Amino acid sequence: MEVAVRSTPALTAVAALALAVAALPAAADPSGPAQPDLKRFYTQKIKWAACKPDVQNLSEDVTKDKDVTCGTVKVPLDYADPGRGTIRLALLKIKSSGDKRGSLLVNFGGPGGAGVAGLADAKKDFGYVGKGYDVVGFDPRGVGLSEPVSCGGDPEPGDDVEDPGDASAILKELRATAAECAKKSGPVLPYIGTVNVSRDLDVMRQALGDKKLNYLGFSYGTRLGAVYTAQFPKKVGRMVLDGVDTLTEDVAEQALVGAEGRQTALDNFLLWCTKNAGCVFGEDSRNARHAMTKLIDDLDAYPLRSMDGQEFTGQDVVSVLGSALYSRQAWPALSQALGALLADGDPRALLRMGGSMGGATRTKVPSDNSAAALMAVNCADDPDRPDAKRVEREVGRLQEEFEEASPVFGKSMLLPVLLCFGRPAGTDYIREDVRDVDTPKFLLVGTRGDPATPYRWTVETAERLGSSAVVLDNRGDGHTGYFGSKCVKDKVDAFLLYKQIPKNGSSCSAE
């Protein structure tokens, strides 16, 4: 599971924020039987047209590409009560360059990752598999251009409270924040969650004209794919799950594992950096770790300010690190960007790495959509929910546990955990029912050095899903294998195009 990194307020205020989201509408349990009047959704046809910069928020280079088209598909807001309303999901298609076998739906993870912009950015990576498939990216419900959820920006609850110990004043402010989340997110918020997105996948499959779902999911997208195998086992075509998520561990454990994994990746980066000439951190990796932590603490205390008043904080550095460490190929650029920040106080290279400069201006998507969607989906997928009093009692212990796991990423990884505690309990369908699936063979890719989804999750998920799951062991580094390992990419493409599935337990060596 990829967890968004964002700025955090004082921990006491964060704990109180967890209580405020209780004011949000209760999450619907989407695991019940489908209603019989879904025919209108399953008989629709997608109207593909040229993508437009002002509609899909894509660059002109993409929208001028004749092989790239955009469309929408209509799905029910609530599958248990389709008459409650509908929403439209945004899609982007890259037309097959050869003999089309069908469509390949792609999910890049998150939860909260936008598939329309993601596929537009990664078009060249799907050139070979695109010889046999129309490759289709989509924004899941609540994400990107598909009724995006929001809490009105990135609030810092508690800042306006004179006494941080005044619980009633904090709660009053945070109730207003929770009301803003519900107001800004609209009716989709209670119906976010992987079980509903999986049902959306099946509607998309039918609308694309495919009898079976061909699917490539990364990170959180593997959770989505696994849920689909349980809900629609007879509709599974060629499926690949890369960077396999857990189906059993709760939000707190997932976040803690993520903090540990990111810290390990950061330590590996600093070790690599200090062994190369010109590393801004010098030649001692231990001193480099201290210097990195001090850099973040100093920028949190004394942020850099641009001419227009915008701040660049230590948590902004954490955010860039969280994404840049996913790929070893990004390490040289990260080293140079950190050098510019430390030597000259210039954060522009880091901002570019984090996507804050250049590229398309996504004016139709709230700035906090990715973080808001991540929280909403993870909370909706998790049935464990300690009450508010327990959160208040345990917040100190949680802080220590997360900061011990990672002095750099611990605080930011704790925030989504606390935000879930105040929400209604999510579905238990994933934990209880996604197991022992009866489908054709499908491929799971686990990377040994993955900082976000540890290899053990691949093994555990494969065991849960049963004999249909075939594991490919990628012995390299980075989050997922398809984009970083030629061996993995070749084996995945061979399976998707020619149904050549590797032997269970076979491996790709580190590159």
Short mmCIF file of C-alpha atoms in Angstrom, two decimals:
data_model
loop_
_atom_site.label_atom_id
_atom_site.label_comp_id
_atom_site.label_asym_id
_atom_site.label_seq_id
_atom_site.Cartn_x
_atom_site.Cartn_y
_atom_site.Cartn_z
CA MET A 1 0.00 0.00 0.00
CA GLU A 2 1.37 3.33 -0.99
CA VAL A 3 0.73 5.92 1.75
CA ALA A 4 0.69 9.60 0.88
CA VAL A 5 3.16 11.85 2.68
CA ARG A 6 1.90 15.23 3.79
CA SER A 7 2.54 17.94 6.36
CA THR A 8 1.48 17.15 9.92
CA PRO A 9 0.26 19.41 12.75
CA ALA A 10 1.05 18.95 16.41
CA LEU A 11 0.33 15.37 17.41
CA THR A 12 -2.31 16.31 19.95
CA ALA A 13 -4.22 18.16 17.28
CA VAL A 14 -3.81 15.22 14.91
CA ALA A 15 -5.29 12.92 17.52
CA ALA A 16 -8.23 15.23 17.90
CA LEU A 17 -8.72 15.36 14.14
CA ALA A 18 -9.30 11.64 14.23
CA LEU A 19 -12.34 12.29 16.40
CA ALA A 20 -13.78 14.92 14.13
CA VAL A 21 -14.19 12.75 11.08
CA ALA A 22 -16.83 10.82 12.98
CA ALA A 23 -19.16 13.51 11.69
CA LEU A 24 -18.72 12.13 8.15
CA PRO A 25 -21.51 9.88 6.84
CA ALA A 26 -21.18 6.21 7.71
CA ALA A 27 -19.47 4.09 5.06
CA ALA A 28 -21.86 1.78 3.26
CA ASP A 29 -20.99 -1.92 3.35
CA PRO A 30 -20.65 -2.70 -0.36
CA SER A 31 -20.12 -6.46 0.04
CA GLY A 32 -23.81 -7.41 -0.18
CA PRO A 33 -25.39 -9.02 -3.25
CA ALA A 34 -25.79 -6.93 -6.36
CA GLN A 35 -29.28 -5.71 -7.20
CA PRO A 36 -30.97 -7.06 -10.34
CA ASP A 37 -31.41 -3.68 -12.03
CA LEU A 38 -27.76 -3.20 -13.04
CA LYS A 39 -28.52 -3.98 -16.68
CA ARG A 40 -28.45 -0.33 -17.75
CA PHE A 41 -24.85 -0.09 -16.54
CA TYR A 42 -23.76 -3.32 -18.19
CA THR A 43 -25.26 -2.44 -21.57
CA GLN A 44 -23.65 0.99 -21.98
CA LYS A 45 -21.06 1.79 -24.63
CA ILE A 46 -18.15 4.15 -24.07
CA LYS A 47 -18.03 7.15 -26.38
CA TRP A 48 -14.34 7.70 -27.07
CA ALA A 49 -13.18 11.11 -28.24
CA ALA A 50 -10.00 13.16 -28.41
CA CYS A 51 -8.74 14.18 -24.98
CA LYS A 52 -8.91 17.90 -24.24
CA PRO A 53 -6.41 19.81 -22.08
CA ASP A 54 -9.14 21.79 -20.32
CA VAL A 55 -11.27 18.69 -19.63
CA GLN A 56 -8.79 15.93 -18.77
CA ASN A 57 -6.05 18.30 -17.55
CA LEU A 58 -3.47 16.68 -19.80
CA SER A 59 -0.59 18.21 -21.71
CA GLU A 60 -1.10 19.23 -25.33
CA ASP A 61 1.42 16.59 -26.43
CA VAL A 62 -0.89 13.90 -25.10
CA THR A 63 -4.12 15.38 -26.37
CA LYS A 64 -2.68 15.73 -29.90
CA ASP A 65 -1.76 12.04 -30.00
CA LYS A 66 -4.31 10.35 -32.29
CA ASP A 67 -3.75 7.00 -30.57
CA VAL A 68 -4.92 8.46 -27.24
CA THR A 69 -8.62 8.99 -26.57
CA CYS A 70 -10.71 9.73 -23.49
CA GLY A 71 -14.15 8.69 -22.32
CA THR A 72 -16.33 8.04 -19.30
CA VAL A 73 -18.38 5.17 -17.94
CA LYS A 74 -21.42 5.51 -15.69
CA VAL A 75 -21.66 3.43 -12.49
CA PRO A 76 -24.11 3.43 -9.59
CA LEU A 77 -23.16 5.41 -6.53
CA ASP A 78 -24.47 2.58 -4.34
CA TYR A 79 -24.55 -0.94 -5.78
CA ALA A 80 -26.99 -1.99 -3.05
CA ASP A 81 -29.40 0.74 -4.16
CA PRO A 82 -28.66 1.82 -7.76
CA GLY A 83 -31.51 4.29 -7.68
CA ARG A 84 -29.60 6.41 -5.20
CA GLY A 85 -27.64 8.09 -7.98
CA THR A 86 -24.81 7.62 -10.48
CA ILE A 87 -21.29 8.88 -11.03
CA ARG A 88 -19.08 9.01 -14.11
CA LEU A 89 -15.58 7.54 -14.09
CA ALA A 90 -12.88 9.03 -16.32
CA LEU A 91 -10.90 6.77 -18.68
CA LEU A 92 -7.98 7.17 -21.06
CA LYS A 93 -7.22 4.66 -23.81
CA ILE A 94 -4.05 4.09 -25.81
CA LYS A 95 -5.08 2.33 -29.01
CA SER A 96 -3.42 -0.99 -29.78
CA SER A 97 -0.65 -0.72 -32.35
CA GLY A 98 -1.06 -4.31 -33.57
CA ASP A 99 -3.60 -7.13 -33.59
CA LYS A 100 -5.88 -6.27 -30.70
CA ARG A 101 -6.61 -9.07 -28.21
CA GLY A 102 -8.83 -6.91 -26.06
CA SER A 103 -8.31 -4.23 -23.43
CA LEU A 104 -5.78 -4.13 -20.60
CA LEU A 105 -6.98 -2.11 -17.62
CA VAL A 106 -4.19 -0.59 -15.53
CA ASN A 107 -4.23 0.73 -11.95
CA PHE A 108 -1.12 2.53 -10.70
CA GLY A 109 -1.83 2.28 -6.98
CA GLY A 110 -2.40 4.68 -4.13
CA PRO A 111 -5.15 4.35 -3.17
CA GLY A 112 -5.68 7.82 -4.57
CA GLY A 113 -3.55 7.45 -7.70
CA ALA A 114 -5.12 8.92 -10.84
CA GLY A 115 -5.00 6.48 -13.75
CA VAL A 116 -5.82 8.94 -16.54
CA ALA A 117 -2.84 11.19 -15.86
CA GLY A 118 -0.76 8.18 -14.79
CA LEU A 119 -1.18 6.34 -18.08
CA ALA A 120 -0.63 9.52 -20.07
CA ASP A 121 2.71 9.97 -18.30
CA ALA A 122 3.70 6.30 -18.70
CA LYS A 123 2.57 5.78 -22.31
CA LYS A 124 6.00 4.73 -23.57
CA ASP A 125 6.29 2.02 -20.89
CA PHE A 126 3.36 0.13 -22.42
CA GLY A 127 4.56 0.24 -26.02
CA TYR A 128 5.29 -3.47 -26.32
CA VAL A 129 2.23 -4.83 -24.51
CA GLY A 130 0.24 -2.22 -26.43
CA LYS A 131 0.86 -4.22 -29.60
CA GLY A 132 -1.80 -6.62 -28.39
CA TYR A 133 -4.08 -4.52 -26.20
CA ASP A 134 -5.84 -1.22 -25.97
CA VAL A 135 -4.25 -0.05 -22.71
CA VAL A 136 -6.80 1.73 -20.51
CA GLY A 137 -6.19 3.83 -17.41
CA PHE A 138 -9.00 5.05 -15.18
CA ASP A 139 -9.56 7.33 -12.23
CA PRO A 140 -11.33 5.27 -9.54
CA ARG A 141 -14.36 6.75 -7.84
CA GLY A 142 -13.35 9.64 -5.60
CA VAL A 143 -10.03 10.11 -7.42
CA GLY A 144 -8.80 12.56 -10.05
CA LEU A 145 -11.54 13.36 -12.53
CA SER A 146 -14.02 10.81 -11.09
CA GLU A 147 -15.93 12.82 -8.48
CA PRO A 148 -12.78 13.67 -6.47
CA VAL A 149 -13.07 13.75 -2.69
CA SER A 150 -11.50 16.59 -0.73
CA CYS A 151 -11.36 18.13 2.70
CA GLY A 152 -10.89 21.62 1.31
CA GLY A 153 -7.11 21.65 1.10
CA ASP A 154 -4.46 20.67 3.63
CA PRO A 155 -5.77 22.08 6.92
CA GLU A 156 -3.64 22.31 10.04
CA PRO A 157 -6.27 21.67 12.73
CA GLY A 158 -5.49 23.09 16.14
CA ASP A 159 -3.57 26.14 14.90
CA ASP A 160 -6.40 28.47 15.92
CA VAL A 161 -6.83 26.98 19.40
CA GLU A 162 -5.13 29.07 22.08
CA ASP A 163 -4.82 26.21 24.56
CA PRO A 164 -3.73 22.90 22.94
CA GLY A 165 -5.14 21.11 25.99
CA ASP A 166 -8.65 22.53 25.49
CA ALA A 167 -10.28 19.44 24.01
CA SER A 168 -13.70 21.07 23.56
CA ALA A 169 -12.24 23.97 21.55
CA ILE A 170 -10.20 21.60 19.38
CA LEU A 171 -13.20 19.37 18.78
CA LYS A 172 -15.34 22.37 17.81
CA GLU A 173 -12.78 23.41 15.21
CA LEU A 174 -12.38 19.87 13.95
CA ARG A 175 -16.12 19.28 13.61
CA ALA A 176 -16.04 22.18 11.20
CA THR A 177 -13.15 20.49 9.35
CA ALA A 178 -15.10 17.22 9.18
CA ALA A 179 -18.16 19.04 7.85
CA GLU A 180 -15.94 20.61 5.19
CA CYS A 181 -14.74 17.13 4.15
CA ALA A 182 -18.31 15.96 3.67
CA LYS A 183 -19.28 19.18 1.87
CA LYS A 184 -16.32 19.22 -0.49
CA SER A 185 -16.45 15.49 -1.24
CA GLY A 186 -20.12 15.30 -2.07
CA PRO A 187 -22.22 12.12 -2.12
CA VAL A 188 -19.42 9.78 -3.24
CA LEU A 189 -17.58 9.78 0.11
CA PRO A 190 -19.60 7.03 1.88
CA TYR A 191 -19.30 4.77 -1.17
CA ILE A 192 -15.55 4.86 -1.62
CA GLY A 193 -13.77 1.57 -1.02
CA THR A 194 -12.12 -1.25 -2.94
CA VAL A 195 -15.16 -3.53 -3.00
CA ASN A 196 -17.13 -0.89 -4.90
CA VAL A 197 -14.19 -0.03 -7.17
CA SER A 198 -13.91 -3.73 -8.04
CA ARG A 199 -17.54 -3.68 -9.12
CA ASP A 200 -16.77 -0.60 -11.18
CA LEU A 201 -13.97 -2.60 -12.84
CA ASP A 202 -16.47 -5.20 -13.97
CA VAL A 203 -18.77 -2.55 -15.45
CA MET A 204 -15.75 -1.10 -17.30
CA ARG A 205 -14.81 -4.55 -18.57
CA GLN A 206 -18.24 -5.03 -20.10
CA ALA A 207 -18.38 -1.49 -21.49
CA LEU A 208 -15.02 -2.10 -23.19
CA GLY A 209 -16.50 -5.19 -24.88
CA ASP A 210 -14.32 -7.76 -23.09
CA LYS A 211 -15.66 -11.12 -21.89
CA LYS A 212 -12.83 -11.39 -19.37
CA LEU A 213 -10.88 -8.74 -17.44
CA ASN A 214 -7.24 -8.36 -18.45
CA TYR A 215 -5.63 -6.33 -15.71
CA LEU A 216 -2.27 -5.00 -14.52
CA GLY A 217 -2.31 -3.57 -10.99
CA PHE A 218 0.53 -1.96 -9.08
CA SER A 219 0.81 -1.56 -5.28
CA TYR A 220 -2.71 -0.78 -4.00
CA GLY A 221 -3.90 -1.89 -7.44
CA THR A 222 -3.01 -5.44 -6.38
CA ARG A 223 -5.53 -5.22 -3.55
CA LEU A 224 -8.11 -4.16 -6.11
CA GLY A 225 -7.19 -7.04 -8.42
CA ALA A 226 -7.35 -9.57 -5.58
CA VAL A 227 -10.82 -8.37 -4.59
CA TYR A 228 -11.93 -8.75 -8.20
CA THR A 229 -10.79 -12.38 -8.27
CA ALA A 230 -13.05 -13.08 -5.29
CA GLN A 231 -16.06 -11.14 -6.57
CA PHE A 232 -15.89 -12.15 -10.25
CA PRO A 233 -13.80 -15.35 -10.49
CA LYS A 234 -15.38 -16.41 -13.81
CA LYS A 235 -14.53 -13.06 -15.40
CA VAL A 236 -10.78 -13.13 -14.67
CA GLY A 237 -8.65 -13.11 -17.80
CA ARG A 238 -4.90 -12.41 -17.73
CA MET A 239 -4.14 -10.67 -14.46
CA VAL A 240 -0.83 -9.41 -13.04
CA LEU A 241 -0.42 -7.98 -9.53
CA ASP A 242 2.92 -6.18 -9.05
CA GLY A 243 4.06 -4.90 -5.63
CA VAL A 244 1.58 -7.01 -3.72
CA ASP A 245 -0.46 -5.41 -0.95
CA THR A 246 -1.60 -7.13 2.22
CA LEU A 247 -5.16 -8.40 2.54
CA THR A 248 -5.05 -9.04 6.28
CA GLU A 249 -3.07 -6.39 8.17
CA ASP A 250 -4.87 -3.36 9.57
CA VAL A 251 -4.19 0.26 8.63
CA ALA A 252 -1.82 0.82 11.57
CA GLU A 253 0.33 -2.20 10.74
CA GLN A 254 0.42 -1.33 7.05
CA ALA A 255 1.54 2.21 7.81
CA LEU A 256 4.19 1.01 10.27
CA VAL A 257 5.59 -1.41 7.68
CA GLY A 258 5.58 1.44 5.18
CA ALA A 259 7.53 3.68 7.54
CA GLU A 260 10.12 0.96 8.13
CA GLY A 261 10.42 0.22 4.41
CA ARG A 262 10.90 3.85 3.47
CA GLN A 263 13.52 4.31 6.18
CA THR A 264 15.42 1.28 4.88
CA ALA A 265 15.28 2.68 1.35
CA LEU A 266 16.52 6.07 2.60
CA ASP A 267 19.40 4.42 4.47
CA ASN A 268 20.32 2.50 1.30
CA PHE A 269 20.22 5.70 -0.73
CA LEU A 270 22.48 7.53 1.74
CA LEU A 271 24.91 4.60 1.78
CA TRP A 272 25.01 4.72 -2.04
CA CYS A 273 25.40 8.51 -2.02
CA THR A 274 28.29 8.57 0.43
CA LYS A 275 30.16 6.04 -1.69
CA ASN A 276 30.01 8.36 -4.70
CA ALA A 277 32.16 11.43 -5.25
CA GLY A 278 30.39 14.73 -4.78
CA CYS A 279 27.72 13.49 -2.35
CA VAL A 280 26.48 16.54 -0.44
CA PHE A 281 26.33 14.46 2.74
CA GLY A 282 30.02 13.56 2.69
CA GLU A 283 31.52 10.10 2.94
CA ASP A 284 30.08 8.79 6.24
CA SER A 285 26.62 7.21 5.93
CA ARG A 286 25.92 7.49 9.67
CA ASN A 287 26.62 11.22 9.64
CA ALA A 288 24.50 11.46 6.49
CA ARG A 289 21.50 9.97 8.31
CA HIS A 290 21.86 12.54 11.09
CA ALA A 291 22.25 15.34 8.55
CA MET A 292 19.09 14.29 6.71
CA THR A 293 17.04 14.25 9.91
CA LYS A 294 18.44 17.63 10.94
CA LEU A 295 17.65 19.10 7.50
CA ILE A 296 14.00 18.09 7.83
CA ASP A 297 13.71 19.29 11.43
CA ASP A 298 15.32 22.64 10.57
CA LEU A 299 13.04 23.22 7.58
CA ASP A 300 9.98 22.36 9.65
CA ALA A 301 11.06 24.93 12.23
CA TYR A 302 12.24 27.55 9.73
CA PRO A 303 10.66 26.96 6.29
CA LEU A 304 12.01 28.52 3.13
CA ARG A 305 9.68 31.16 1.69
CA SER A 306 9.26 32.06 -1.96
CA MET A 307 8.60 35.54 -3.28
CA ASP A 308 4.85 34.85 -3.34
CA GLY A 309 4.85 33.71 0.29
CA GLN A 310 4.67 29.95 -0.26
CA GLU A 311 6.57 27.82 2.23
CA PHE A 312 8.87 24.86 1.64
CA THR A 313 9.08 22.73 4.80
CA GLY A 314 10.83 19.63 5.99
CA GLN A 315 7.67 17.67 5.33
CA ASP A 316 7.86 18.78 1.71
CA VAL A 317 11.29 17.12 1.60
CA VAL A 318 9.76 13.99 3.16
CA SER A 319 7.07 13.98 0.48
CA VAL A 320 9.63 14.03 -2.34
CA LEU A 321 11.76 11.38 -0.65
CA GLY A 322 8.71 9.14 -0.29
CA SER A 323 8.28 8.97 -4.07
CA ALA A 324 11.89 9.33 -5.28
CA LEU A 325 13.10 6.38 -3.21
CA TYR A 326 10.74 4.04 -5.04
CA SER A 327 13.20 3.75 -7.93
CA ARG A 328 16.99 3.46 -7.89
CA GLN A 329 17.03 5.18 -11.27
CA ALA A 330 15.92 8.37 -9.49
CA TRP A 331 18.76 8.34 -6.96
CA PRO A 332 21.31 10.39 -8.97
CA ALA A 333 18.74 13.13 -9.60
CA LEU A 334 17.69 13.04 -5.94
CA SER A 335 21.30 13.43 -4.83
CA GLN A 336 21.75 16.48 -7.06
CA ALA A 337 18.46 18.02 -5.91
CA LEU A 338 19.36 17.59 -2.24
CA GLY A 339 22.76 19.09 -3.00
CA ALA A 340 21.13 22.22 -4.46
CA LEU A 341 18.92 22.52 -1.39
CA LEU A 342 21.73 22.12 1.13
CA ALA A 343 24.38 24.14 -0.70
CA ASP A 344 22.25 26.98 -2.08
CA GLY A 345 18.90 26.78 -0.28
CA ASP A 346 17.29 26.10 -3.67
CA PRO A 347 14.35 23.64 -3.52
CA ARG A 348 13.34 23.89 -7.18
CA ALA A 349 14.92 20.62 -8.29
CA LEU A 350 13.22 18.79 -5.45
CA LEU A 351 9.91 20.41 -6.31
CA ARG A 352 10.28 19.24 -9.89
CA MET A 353 10.92 15.68 -8.68
CA GLY A 354 7.77 15.88 -6.58
CA GLY A 355 5.69 17.11 -9.51
CA SER A 356 5.17 20.58 -8.06
CA MET A 357 6.64 22.37 -11.07
CA GLY A 358 6.01 21.86 -14.74
CA GLY A 359 3.60 19.49 -16.43
CA ALA A 360 -0.14 19.81 -16.77
CA THR A 361 -2.07 22.07 -14.44
CA ARG A 362 -4.69 19.87 -12.85
CA THR A 363 -7.11 22.65 -11.99
CA LYS A 364 -10.13 20.38 -11.73
CA VAL A 365 -8.61 18.16 -9.07
CA PRO A 366 -8.41 19.42 -5.48
CA SER A 367 -4.86 19.71 -4.19
CA ASP A 368 -5.57 17.32 -1.33
CA ASN A 369 -7.46 14.74 -3.41
CA SER A 370 -4.76 12.07 -3.34
CA ALA A 371 -4.38 12.25 0.43
CA ALA A 372 -8.14 12.48 1.05
CA ALA A 373 -8.85 9.50 -1.21
CA LEU A 374 -6.07 7.44 0.35
CA MET A 375 -7.55 7.96 3.80
CA ALA A 376 -11.12 7.30 2.67
CA VAL A 377 -10.31 4.06 0.83
CA ASN A 378 -8.02 2.61 3.49
CA CYS A 379 -10.54 3.40 6.21
CA ALA A 380 -13.39 1.90 4.18
CA ASP A 381 -11.35 -1.31 3.68
CA ASP A 382 -10.46 -1.75 7.37
CA PRO A 383 -12.99 -3.13 9.90
CA ASP A 384 -10.80 -2.37 12.93
CA ARG A 385 -11.71 0.88 14.62
CA PRO A 386 -10.63 1.67 18.21
CA ASP A 387 -12.84 4.22 19.92
CA ALA A 388 -11.84 7.83 20.54
CA LYS A 389 -10.85 7.30 24.17
CA ARG A 390 -8.47 4.53 23.22
CA VAL A 391 -6.90 6.75 20.55
CA GLU A 392 -6.29 9.48 23.12
CA ARG A 393 -4.73 6.97 25.51
CA GLU A 394 -2.49 5.35 22.92
CA VAL A 395 -1.43 8.28 20.76
CA GLY A 396 1.80 8.77 22.71
CA ARG A 397 2.76 5.12 22.31
CA LEU A 398 1.94 5.22 18.62
CA GLN A 399 4.08 8.31 18.14
CA GLU A 400 7.07 6.61 19.76
CA GLU A 401 6.53 3.42 17.76
CA PHE A 402 6.36 5.21 14.42
CA GLU A 403 9.28 7.54 15.12
CA GLU A 404 11.36 4.56 16.21
CA ALA A 405 10.48 2.82 12.94
CA SER A 406 11.52 5.93 11.00
CA PRO A 407 12.72 9.27 12.38
CA VAL A 408 12.11 10.72 8.90
CA PHE A 409 8.82 9.15 7.79
CA GLY A 410 7.24 8.15 11.10
CA LYS A 411 5.16 11.27 11.74
CA SER A 412 3.71 11.51 8.27
CA MET A 413 2.88 7.80 8.16
CA LEU A 414 1.04 8.01 11.48
CA LEU A 415 -1.41 10.69 10.36
CA PRO A 416 -3.57 8.52 8.05
CA VAL A 417 -3.78 5.92 10.82
CA LEU A 418 -5.15 8.39 13.33
CA LEU A 419 -7.57 9.83 10.80
CA CYS A 420 -9.17 6.39 10.37
CA PHE A 421 -9.84 5.89 14.05
CA GLY A 422 -12.66 8.40 14.15
CA ARG A 423 -14.43 7.04 11.08
CA PRO A 424 -17.06 4.28 11.07
CA ALA A 425 -15.65 0.78 10.76
CA GLY A 426 -15.08 -0.40 7.20
CA THR A 427 -16.06 -3.64 5.50
CA ASP A 428 -14.66 -6.98 6.63
CA TYR A 429 -15.19 -8.50 3.16
CA ILE A 430 -11.54 -8.21 2.10
CA ARG A 431 -10.13 -9.72 5.26
CA GLU A 432 -12.71 -12.49 5.54
CA ASP A 433 -13.76 -13.44 2.01
CA VAL A 434 -10.87 -12.70 -0.38
CA ARG A 435 -9.24 -16.11 -0.22
CA ASP A 436 -9.01 -19.45 -2.06
CA VAL A 437 -10.20 -18.03 -5.37
CA ASP A 438 -11.19 -20.27 -8.27
CA THR A 439 -9.78 -18.50 -11.31
CA PRO A 440 -7.31 -19.13 -14.14
CA LYS A 441 -3.66 -18.78 -13.17
CA PHE A 442 -2.55 -15.19 -12.53
CA LEU A 443 0.82 -13.64 -11.73
CA LEU A 444 2.04 -11.98 -8.53
CA VAL A 445 5.32 -10.03 -8.64
CA GLY A 446 7.14 -9.33 -5.37
CA THR A 447 10.33 -7.27 -5.10
CA ARG A 448 12.80 -8.11 -2.32
CA GLY A 449 13.90 -4.50 -1.78
CA ASP A 450 10.45 -2.92 -2.07
CA PRO A 451 10.12 -0.02 0.42
CA ALA A 452 6.30 0.03 0.41
CA THR A 453 5.05 -3.53 -0.12
CA PRO A 454 7.47 -6.02 1.47
CA TYR A 455 8.11 -9.31 -0.25
CA ARG A 456 6.48 -11.25 2.58
CA TRP A 457 3.14 -9.70 1.61
CA THR A 458 3.50 -11.31 -1.82
CA VAL A 459 4.02 -14.72 -0.24
CA GLU A 460 1.20 -14.27 2.29
CA THR A 461 -1.27 -13.01 -0.33
CA ALA A 462 -0.40 -15.86 -2.71
CA GLU A 463 -1.08 -18.37 0.07
CA ARG A 464 -4.41 -16.73 0.83
CA LEU A 465 -5.55 -16.65 -2.77
CA GLY A 466 -4.65 -20.29 -3.34
CA SER A 467 -3.29 -22.36 -6.20
CA SER A 468 -4.31 -19.88 -8.91
CA ALA A 469 -1.63 -17.44 -7.74
CA VAL A 470 1.85 -17.79 -9.29
CA VAL A 471 4.73 -15.86 -7.67
CA LEU A 472 7.61 -14.20 -9.53
CA ASP A 473 10.46 -13.29 -7.15
CA ASN A 474 12.17 -10.05 -8.21
CA ARG A 475 15.47 -9.84 -6.32
CA GLY A 476 16.02 -6.15 -7.03
CA ASP A 477 15.13 -2.88 -5.31
CA GLY A 478 12.41 -0.31 -5.74
CA HIS A 479 8.64 -0.25 -5.47
CA THR A 480 7.16 -2.79 -7.94
CA GLY A 481 9.17 -4.52 -10.64
CA TYR A 482 7.63 -3.80 -14.04
CA PHE A 483 9.14 -0.34 -14.51
CA GLY A 484 12.55 -1.11 -13.00
CA SER A 485 13.45 -4.62 -14.13
CA LYS A 486 13.74 -5.71 -17.76
CA CYS A 487 13.43 -9.32 -16.64
CA VAL A 488 10.14 -8.64 -14.83
CA LYS A 489 8.78 -6.58 -17.71
CA ASP A 490 9.62 -9.28 -20.25
CA LYS A 491 7.93 -12.00 -18.19
CA VAL A 492 4.85 -9.90 -17.47
CA ASP A 493 4.47 -8.90 -21.13
CA ALA A 494 4.93 -12.53 -22.25
CA PHE A 495 2.14 -13.62 -19.92
CA LEU A 496 -0.22 -10.82 -20.93
CA LEU A 497 0.41 -11.23 -24.65
CA TYR A 498 1.10 -14.96 -25.06
CA LYS A 499 -0.13 -16.51 -21.79
CA GLN A 500 3.41 -17.70 -21.00
CA ILE A 501 3.28 -17.74 -17.23
CA PRO A 502 6.54 -18.28 -15.27
CA LYS A 503 6.95 -21.28 -13.03
CA ASN A 504 5.79 -20.56 -9.49
CA GLY A 505 8.76 -19.33 -7.42
CA SER A 506 10.95 -18.43 -10.39
CA SER A 507 13.01 -15.28 -10.02
CA CYS A 508 14.56 -12.26 -11.69
CA SER A 509 18.02 -11.26 -10.52
CA ALA A 510 18.87 -7.75 -9.38
CA GLU A 511 19.81 -5.44 -12.25
#
